[in-house]
PDB file of C-alpha atoms in Angstrom:
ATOM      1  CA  UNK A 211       0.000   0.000   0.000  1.00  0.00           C
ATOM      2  CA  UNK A 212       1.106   3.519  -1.002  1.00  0.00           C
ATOM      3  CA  UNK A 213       0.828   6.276   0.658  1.00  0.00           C
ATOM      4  CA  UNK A 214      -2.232   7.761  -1.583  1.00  0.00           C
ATOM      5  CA  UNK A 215      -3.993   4.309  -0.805  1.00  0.00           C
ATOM      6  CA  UNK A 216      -3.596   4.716   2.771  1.00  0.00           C
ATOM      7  CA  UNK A 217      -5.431   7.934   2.838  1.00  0.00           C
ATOM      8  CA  UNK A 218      -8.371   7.498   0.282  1.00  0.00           C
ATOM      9  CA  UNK A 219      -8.779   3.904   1.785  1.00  0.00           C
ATOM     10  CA  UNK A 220      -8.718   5.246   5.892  1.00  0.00           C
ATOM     11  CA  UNK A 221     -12.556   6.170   7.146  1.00  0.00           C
ATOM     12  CA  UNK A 222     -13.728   6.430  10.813  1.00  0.00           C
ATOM     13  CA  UNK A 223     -13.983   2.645  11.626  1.00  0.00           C
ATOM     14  CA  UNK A 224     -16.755   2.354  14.334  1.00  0.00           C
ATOM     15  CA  UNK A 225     -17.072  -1.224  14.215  1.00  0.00           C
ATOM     16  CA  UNK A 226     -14.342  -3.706  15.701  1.00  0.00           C
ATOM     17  CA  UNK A 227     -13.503  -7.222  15.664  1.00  0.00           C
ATOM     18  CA  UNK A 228     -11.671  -8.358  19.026  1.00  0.00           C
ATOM     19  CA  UNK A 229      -8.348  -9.469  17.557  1.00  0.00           C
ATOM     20  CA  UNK A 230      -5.744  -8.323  19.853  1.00  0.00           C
ATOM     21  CA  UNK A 231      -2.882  -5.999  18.755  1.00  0.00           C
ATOM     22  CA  UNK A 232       0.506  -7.538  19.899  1.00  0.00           C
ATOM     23  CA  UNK A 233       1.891  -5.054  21.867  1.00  0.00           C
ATOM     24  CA  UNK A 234       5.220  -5.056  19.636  1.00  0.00           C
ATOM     25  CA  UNK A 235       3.202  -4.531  16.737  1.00  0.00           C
ATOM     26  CA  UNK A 236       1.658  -1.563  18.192  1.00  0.00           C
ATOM     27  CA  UNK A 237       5.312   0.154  19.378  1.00  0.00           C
ATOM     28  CA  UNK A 238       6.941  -0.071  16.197  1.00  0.00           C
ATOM     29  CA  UNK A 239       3.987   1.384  14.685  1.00  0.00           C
ATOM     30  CA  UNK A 240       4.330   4.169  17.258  1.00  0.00           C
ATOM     31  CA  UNK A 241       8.232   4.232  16.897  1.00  0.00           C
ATOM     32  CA  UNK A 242       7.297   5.267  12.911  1.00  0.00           C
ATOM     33  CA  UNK A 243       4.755   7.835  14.114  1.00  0.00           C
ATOM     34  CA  UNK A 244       7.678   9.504  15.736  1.00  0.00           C
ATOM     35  CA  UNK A 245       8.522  11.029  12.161  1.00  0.00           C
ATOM     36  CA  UNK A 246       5.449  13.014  12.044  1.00  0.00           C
ATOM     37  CA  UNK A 247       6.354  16.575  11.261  1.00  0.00           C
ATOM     38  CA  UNK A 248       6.750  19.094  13.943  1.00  0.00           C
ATOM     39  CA  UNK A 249       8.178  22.877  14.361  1.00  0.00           C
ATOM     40  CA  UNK A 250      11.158  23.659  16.009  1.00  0.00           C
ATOM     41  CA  UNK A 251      11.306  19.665  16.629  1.00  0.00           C
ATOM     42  CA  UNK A 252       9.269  20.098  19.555  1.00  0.00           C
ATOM     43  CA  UNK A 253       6.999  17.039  19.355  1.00  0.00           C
ATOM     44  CA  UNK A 254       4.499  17.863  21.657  1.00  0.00           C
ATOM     45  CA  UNK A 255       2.692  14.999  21.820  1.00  0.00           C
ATOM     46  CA  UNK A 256       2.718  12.294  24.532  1.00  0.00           C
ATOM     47  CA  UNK A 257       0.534   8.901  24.206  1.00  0.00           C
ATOM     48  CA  UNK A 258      -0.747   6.714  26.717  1.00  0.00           C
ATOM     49  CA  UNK A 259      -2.044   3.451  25.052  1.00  0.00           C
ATOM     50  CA  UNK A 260      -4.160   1.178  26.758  1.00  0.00           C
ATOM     51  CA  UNK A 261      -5.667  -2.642  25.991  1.00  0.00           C
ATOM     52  CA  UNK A 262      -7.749  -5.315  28.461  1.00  0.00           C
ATOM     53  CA  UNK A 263      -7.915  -4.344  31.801  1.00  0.00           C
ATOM     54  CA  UNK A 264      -6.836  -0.771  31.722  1.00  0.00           C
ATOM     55  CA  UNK A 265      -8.787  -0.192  28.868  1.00  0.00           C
ATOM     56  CA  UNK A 266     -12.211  -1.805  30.806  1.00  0.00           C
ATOM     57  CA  UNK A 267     -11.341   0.840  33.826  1.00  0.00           C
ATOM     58  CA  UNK A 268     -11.689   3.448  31.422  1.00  0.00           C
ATOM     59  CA  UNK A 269     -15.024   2.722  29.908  1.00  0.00           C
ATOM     60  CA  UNK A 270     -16.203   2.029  33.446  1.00  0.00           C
ATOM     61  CA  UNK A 271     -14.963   5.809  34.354  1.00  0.00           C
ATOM     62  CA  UNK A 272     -16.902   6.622  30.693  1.00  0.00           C
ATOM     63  CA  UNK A 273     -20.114   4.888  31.462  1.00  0.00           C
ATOM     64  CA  UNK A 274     -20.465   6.410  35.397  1.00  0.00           C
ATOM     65  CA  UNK A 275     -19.561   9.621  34.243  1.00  0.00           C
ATOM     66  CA  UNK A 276     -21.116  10.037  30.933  1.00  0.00           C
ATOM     67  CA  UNK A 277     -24.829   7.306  31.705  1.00  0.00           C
ATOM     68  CA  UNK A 278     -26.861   9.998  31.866  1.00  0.00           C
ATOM     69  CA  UNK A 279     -25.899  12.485  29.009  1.00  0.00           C
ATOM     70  CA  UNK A 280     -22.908  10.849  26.651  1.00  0.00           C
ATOM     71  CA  UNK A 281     -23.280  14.205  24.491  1.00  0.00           C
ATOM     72  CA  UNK A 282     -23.273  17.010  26.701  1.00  0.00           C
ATOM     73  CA  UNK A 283     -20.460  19.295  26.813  1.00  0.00           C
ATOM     74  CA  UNK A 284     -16.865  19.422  26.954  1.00  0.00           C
ATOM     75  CA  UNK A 285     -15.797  21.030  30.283  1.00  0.00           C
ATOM     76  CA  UNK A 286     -13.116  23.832  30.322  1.00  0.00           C
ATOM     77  CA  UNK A 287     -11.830  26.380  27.686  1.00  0.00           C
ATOM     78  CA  UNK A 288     -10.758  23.971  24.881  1.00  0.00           C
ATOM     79  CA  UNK A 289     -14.351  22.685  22.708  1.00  0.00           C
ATOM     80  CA  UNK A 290     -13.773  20.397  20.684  1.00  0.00           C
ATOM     81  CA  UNK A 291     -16.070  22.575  18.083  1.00  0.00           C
ATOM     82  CA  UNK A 292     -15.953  25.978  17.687  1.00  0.00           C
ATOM     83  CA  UNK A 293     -19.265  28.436  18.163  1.00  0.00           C
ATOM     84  CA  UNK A 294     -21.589  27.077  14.833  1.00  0.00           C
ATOM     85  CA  UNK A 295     -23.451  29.778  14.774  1.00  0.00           C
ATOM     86  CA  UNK A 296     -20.544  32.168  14.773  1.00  0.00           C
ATOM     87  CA  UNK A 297     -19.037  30.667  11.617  1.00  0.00           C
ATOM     88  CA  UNK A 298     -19.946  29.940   8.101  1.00  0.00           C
ATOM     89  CA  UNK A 299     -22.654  27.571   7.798  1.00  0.00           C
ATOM     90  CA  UNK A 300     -20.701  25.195   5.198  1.00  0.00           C
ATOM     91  CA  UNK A 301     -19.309  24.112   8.054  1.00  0.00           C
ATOM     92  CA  UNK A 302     -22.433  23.220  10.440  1.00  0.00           C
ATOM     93  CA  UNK A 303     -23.721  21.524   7.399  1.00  0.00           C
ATOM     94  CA  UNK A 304     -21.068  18.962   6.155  1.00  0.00           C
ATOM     95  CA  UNK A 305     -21.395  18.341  10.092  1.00  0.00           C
ATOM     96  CA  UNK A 306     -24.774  17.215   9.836  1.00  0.00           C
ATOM     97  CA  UNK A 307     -24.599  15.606   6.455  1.00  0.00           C
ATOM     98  CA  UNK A 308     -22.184  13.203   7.986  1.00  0.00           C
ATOM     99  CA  UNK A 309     -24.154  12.763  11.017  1.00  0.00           C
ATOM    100  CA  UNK A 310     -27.041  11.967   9.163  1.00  0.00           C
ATOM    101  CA  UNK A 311     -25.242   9.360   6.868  1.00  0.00           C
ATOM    102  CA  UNK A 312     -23.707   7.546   9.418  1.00  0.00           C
ATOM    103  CA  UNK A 313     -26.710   7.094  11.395  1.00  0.00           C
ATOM    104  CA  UNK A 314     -28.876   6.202   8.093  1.00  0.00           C
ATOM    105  CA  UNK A 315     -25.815   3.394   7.793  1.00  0.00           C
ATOM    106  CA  UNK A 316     -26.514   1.989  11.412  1.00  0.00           C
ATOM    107  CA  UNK A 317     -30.176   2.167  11.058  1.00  0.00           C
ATOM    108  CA  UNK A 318     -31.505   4.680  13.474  1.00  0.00           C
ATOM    109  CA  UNK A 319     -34.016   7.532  12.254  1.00  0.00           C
ATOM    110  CA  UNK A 320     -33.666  11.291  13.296  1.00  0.00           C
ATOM    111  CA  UNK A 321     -36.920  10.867  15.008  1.00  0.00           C
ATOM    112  CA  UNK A 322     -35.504   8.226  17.514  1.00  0.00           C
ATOM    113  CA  UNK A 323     -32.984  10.536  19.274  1.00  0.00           C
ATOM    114  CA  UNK A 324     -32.825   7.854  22.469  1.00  0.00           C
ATOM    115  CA  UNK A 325     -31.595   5.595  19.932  1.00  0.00           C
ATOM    116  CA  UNK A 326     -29.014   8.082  18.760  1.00  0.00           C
ATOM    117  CA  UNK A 327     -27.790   8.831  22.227  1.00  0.00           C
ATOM    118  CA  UNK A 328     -27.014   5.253  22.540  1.00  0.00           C
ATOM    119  CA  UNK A 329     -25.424   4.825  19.366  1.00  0.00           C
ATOM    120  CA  UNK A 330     -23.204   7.978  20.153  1.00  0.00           C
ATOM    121  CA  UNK A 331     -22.197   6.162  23.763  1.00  0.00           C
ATOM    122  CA  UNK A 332     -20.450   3.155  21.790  1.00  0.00           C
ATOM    123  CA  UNK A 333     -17.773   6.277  21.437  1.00  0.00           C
ATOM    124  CA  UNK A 334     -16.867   5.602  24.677  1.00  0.00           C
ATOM    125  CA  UNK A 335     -16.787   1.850  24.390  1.00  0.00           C
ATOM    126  CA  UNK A 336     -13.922   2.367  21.375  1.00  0.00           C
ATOM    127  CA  UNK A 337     -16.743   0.841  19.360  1.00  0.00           C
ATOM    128  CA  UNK A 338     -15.252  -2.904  20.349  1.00  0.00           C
ATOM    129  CA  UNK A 339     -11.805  -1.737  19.458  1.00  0.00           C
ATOM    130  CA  UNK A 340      -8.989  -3.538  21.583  1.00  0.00           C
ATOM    131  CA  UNK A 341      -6.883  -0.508  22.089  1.00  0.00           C
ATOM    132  CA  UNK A 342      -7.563   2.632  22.959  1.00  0.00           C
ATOM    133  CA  UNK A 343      -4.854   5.532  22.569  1.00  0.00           C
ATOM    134  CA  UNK A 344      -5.152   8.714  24.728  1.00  0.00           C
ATOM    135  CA  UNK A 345      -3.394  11.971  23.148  1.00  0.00           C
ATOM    136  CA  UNK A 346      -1.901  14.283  25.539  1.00  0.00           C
ATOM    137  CA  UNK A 347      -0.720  17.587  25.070  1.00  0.00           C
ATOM    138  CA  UNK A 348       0.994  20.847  27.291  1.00  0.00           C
ATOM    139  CA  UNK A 349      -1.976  23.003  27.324  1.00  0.00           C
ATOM    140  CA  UNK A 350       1.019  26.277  27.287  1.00  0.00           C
ATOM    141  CA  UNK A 351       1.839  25.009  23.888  1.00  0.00           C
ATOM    142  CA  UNK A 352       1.131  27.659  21.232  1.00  0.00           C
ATOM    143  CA  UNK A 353      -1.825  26.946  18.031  1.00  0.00           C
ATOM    144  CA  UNK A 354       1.232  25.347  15.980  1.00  0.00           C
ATOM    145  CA  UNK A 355       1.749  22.472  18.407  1.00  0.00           C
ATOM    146  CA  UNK A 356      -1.879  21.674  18.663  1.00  0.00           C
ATOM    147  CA  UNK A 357      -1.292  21.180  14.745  1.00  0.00           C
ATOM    148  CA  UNK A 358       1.690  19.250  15.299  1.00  0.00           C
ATOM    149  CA  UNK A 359      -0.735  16.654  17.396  1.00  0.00           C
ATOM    150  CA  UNK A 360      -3.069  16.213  14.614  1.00  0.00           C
ATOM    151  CA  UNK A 361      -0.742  15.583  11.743  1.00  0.00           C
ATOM    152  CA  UNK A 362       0.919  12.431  14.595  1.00  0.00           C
ATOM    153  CA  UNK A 363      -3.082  11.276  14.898  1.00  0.00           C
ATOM    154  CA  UNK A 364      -3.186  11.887  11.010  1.00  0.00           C
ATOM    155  CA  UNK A 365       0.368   9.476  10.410  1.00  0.00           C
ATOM    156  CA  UNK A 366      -1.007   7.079  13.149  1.00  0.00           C
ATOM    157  CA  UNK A 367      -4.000   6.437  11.159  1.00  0.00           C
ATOM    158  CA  UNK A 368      -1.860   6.101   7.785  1.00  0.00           C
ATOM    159  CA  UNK A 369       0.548   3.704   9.637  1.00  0.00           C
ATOM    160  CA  UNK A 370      -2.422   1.932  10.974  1.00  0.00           C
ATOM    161  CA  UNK A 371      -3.875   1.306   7.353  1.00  0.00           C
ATOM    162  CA  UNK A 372      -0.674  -0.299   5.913  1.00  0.00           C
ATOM    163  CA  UNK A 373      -1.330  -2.305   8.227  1.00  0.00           C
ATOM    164  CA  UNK A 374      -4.672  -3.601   7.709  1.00  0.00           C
ATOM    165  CA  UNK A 375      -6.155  -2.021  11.136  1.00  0.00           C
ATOM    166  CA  UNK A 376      -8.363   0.951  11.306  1.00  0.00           C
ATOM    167  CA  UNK A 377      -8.813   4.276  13.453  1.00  0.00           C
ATOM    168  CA  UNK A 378     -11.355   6.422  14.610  1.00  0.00           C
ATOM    169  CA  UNK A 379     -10.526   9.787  15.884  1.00  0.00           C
ATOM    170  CA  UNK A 380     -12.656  10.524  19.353  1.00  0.00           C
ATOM    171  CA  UNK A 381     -12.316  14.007  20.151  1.00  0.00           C
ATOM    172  CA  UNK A 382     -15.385  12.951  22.252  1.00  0.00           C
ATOM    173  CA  UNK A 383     -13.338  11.836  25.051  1.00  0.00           C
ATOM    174  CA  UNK A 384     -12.537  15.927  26.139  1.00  0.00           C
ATOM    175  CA  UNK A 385     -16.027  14.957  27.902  1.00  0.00           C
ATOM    176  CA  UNK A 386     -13.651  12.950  30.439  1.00  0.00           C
ATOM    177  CA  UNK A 387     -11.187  15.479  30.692  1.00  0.00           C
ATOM    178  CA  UNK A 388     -11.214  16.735  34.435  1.00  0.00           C
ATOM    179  CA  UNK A 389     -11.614  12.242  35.383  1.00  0.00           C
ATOM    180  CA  UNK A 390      -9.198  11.097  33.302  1.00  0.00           C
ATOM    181  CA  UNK A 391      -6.506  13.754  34.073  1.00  0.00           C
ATOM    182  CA  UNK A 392      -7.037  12.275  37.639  1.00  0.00           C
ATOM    183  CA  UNK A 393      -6.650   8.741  36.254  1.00  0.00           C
ATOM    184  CA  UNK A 394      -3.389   9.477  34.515  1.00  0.00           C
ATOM    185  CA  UNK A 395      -2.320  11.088  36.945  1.00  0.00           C
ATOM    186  CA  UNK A 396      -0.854  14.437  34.895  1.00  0.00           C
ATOM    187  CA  UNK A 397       1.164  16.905  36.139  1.00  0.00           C
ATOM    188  CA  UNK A 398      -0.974  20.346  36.123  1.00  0.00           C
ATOM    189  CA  UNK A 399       0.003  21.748  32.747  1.00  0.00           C
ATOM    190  CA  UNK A 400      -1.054  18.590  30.904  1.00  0.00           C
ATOM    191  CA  UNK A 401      -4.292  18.010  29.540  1.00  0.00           C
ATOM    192  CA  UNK A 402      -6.295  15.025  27.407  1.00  0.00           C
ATOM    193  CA  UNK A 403      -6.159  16.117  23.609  1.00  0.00           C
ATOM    194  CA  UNK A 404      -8.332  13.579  22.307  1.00  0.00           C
ATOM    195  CA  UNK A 405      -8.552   9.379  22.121  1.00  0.00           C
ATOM    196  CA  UNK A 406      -8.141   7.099  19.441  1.00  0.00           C
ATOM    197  CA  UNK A 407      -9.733   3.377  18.387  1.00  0.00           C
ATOM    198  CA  UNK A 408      -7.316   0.994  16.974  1.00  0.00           C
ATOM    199  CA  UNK A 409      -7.935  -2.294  15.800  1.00  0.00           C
ATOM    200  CA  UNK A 410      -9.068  -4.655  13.146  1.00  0.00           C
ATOM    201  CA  UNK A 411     -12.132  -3.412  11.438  1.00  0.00           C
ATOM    202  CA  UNK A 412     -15.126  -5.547  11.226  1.00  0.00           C
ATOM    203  CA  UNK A 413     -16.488  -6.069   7.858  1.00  0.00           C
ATOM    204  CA  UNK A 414     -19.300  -7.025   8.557  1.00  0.00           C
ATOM    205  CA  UNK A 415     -20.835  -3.664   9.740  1.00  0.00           C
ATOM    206  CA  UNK A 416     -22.312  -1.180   7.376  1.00  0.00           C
ATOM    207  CA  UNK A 417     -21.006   1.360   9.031  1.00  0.00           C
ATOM    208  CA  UNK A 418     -17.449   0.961   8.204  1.00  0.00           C
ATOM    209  CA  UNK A 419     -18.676   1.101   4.703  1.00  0.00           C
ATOM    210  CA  UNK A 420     -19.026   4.730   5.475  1.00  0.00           C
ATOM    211  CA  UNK A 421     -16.764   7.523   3.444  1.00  0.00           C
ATOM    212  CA  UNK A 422     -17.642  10.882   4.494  1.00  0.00           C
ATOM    213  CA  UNK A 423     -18.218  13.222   1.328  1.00  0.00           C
ATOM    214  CA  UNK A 424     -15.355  15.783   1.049  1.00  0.00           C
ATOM    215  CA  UNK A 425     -15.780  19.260  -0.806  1.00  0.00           C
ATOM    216  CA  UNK A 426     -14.745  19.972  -4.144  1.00  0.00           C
ATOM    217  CA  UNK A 427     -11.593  21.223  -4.650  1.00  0.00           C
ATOM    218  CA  UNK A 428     -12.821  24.273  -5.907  1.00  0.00           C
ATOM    219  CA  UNK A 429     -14.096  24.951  -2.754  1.00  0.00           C
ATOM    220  CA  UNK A 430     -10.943  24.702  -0.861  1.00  0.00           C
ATOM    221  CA  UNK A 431      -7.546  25.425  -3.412  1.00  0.00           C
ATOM    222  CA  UNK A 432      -7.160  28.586  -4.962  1.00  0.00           C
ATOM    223  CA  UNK A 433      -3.782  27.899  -7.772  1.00  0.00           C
ATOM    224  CA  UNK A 434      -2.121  31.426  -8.541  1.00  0.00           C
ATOM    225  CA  UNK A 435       0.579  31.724 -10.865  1.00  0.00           C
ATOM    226  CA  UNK A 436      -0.223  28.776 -13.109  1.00  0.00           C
TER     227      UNK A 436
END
């Protein structure tokens, strides 16, 4: 696999099988990862990666927590989405087109918003993926370094493709900020980013037959000088 395979082939997998990852598997994956780009070399990002029983203390924190409202809001000054209402509405809307598409894949109407809730609370099971990576960052590093952190999720994801597994990004777990700083036991100035599923996708499950729509390019690129 090339690297333009990797990322037209990677989607949000939300559907696991329970295959274990070896745990040497997983590290030189993460060694590779270490070549993401950064600025100034900084690499801001720190990992904690977790699988069977430290993983199942997690949810467990997740589901007392988060049982009564799985999609309320992130606590603290860092959303995970900006004000969508104070922004272009392009934005709001490929939101809800995806939303929409995923949950037409899985089944559940717009009308049945219980239903939804409980979909949306599989999030915080890793949707049956055996590992769960946390992403942690300084929260006195500048705009660039928060960057820096996506593009190692981004080359995690890649990696994880070559390798027949699949990702899903879960900026969801900011909900569990304040608990799972405690958990981690961080050091004052360090905060959860965001989580990650890993694992070997089911195929089985519509829903990892899901590729979100992108814009057209003409939307996004402007080419000068050509």
């Amino acid at each position: 696999m090339n690297v333009t395979e990797a990322v037209r082939q990677r989607i949000s997998t939300r559907a696991f099988l329970d295959t274990p990852i070896p745990r040497d598997q997983l590290a030189d994956l993460l060694e590779t990862a270490q070549r993401s780009p950064s600025g100034g070399n900084l690499q801001p990002w720190k990992m904690i990666a977790v699988t069977g029983a430290a993983k199942d203390e997690i949810i467990a924190i997740a589901h007392r927590v988060l049982a009564a409202d799985p999609m309320g809001p992130v606590p603290g000054d860092r959303p995970v989405y900006p004000d969508l209402n104070a922004i272009a509405p392009v934005y709001n809307e490929r939101r809800k087109h995806v939303g929409e598409m995923m949950y037409e894949k899985v089944g559940i109407p717009r009308e049945d918003r219980a239903g939804r809730i409980r979909w949306f609370a599989n999030n915080y099971r890793f949707f049956g993926a055996p590992v769960g990576l946390f992403l942690i960052i300084d929260k006195r590093m500048g705009h660039g370094q928060w960057a820096h952190m996506g593009m190692y999720m981004q080359t995690i994801a890649l990696l994880a493709e070559e390798r027949g597994w699949g990702t899903c990004m879960q900026e969801c777990w900011a909900r569990l900020r304040v608990e799972l700083h405690d958990h981690f036991g961080l050091d004052e100035h360090h905060m959860l980013y965001a989580g990650m599923a890993l694992g070997v996708p089911d195929p089985n499950e519509p829903v990892n037959d899901l590729y979100a729509d992108r814009a057209p390019q003409a939307e996004v690129v402007e080419f000068r000088g050509w």
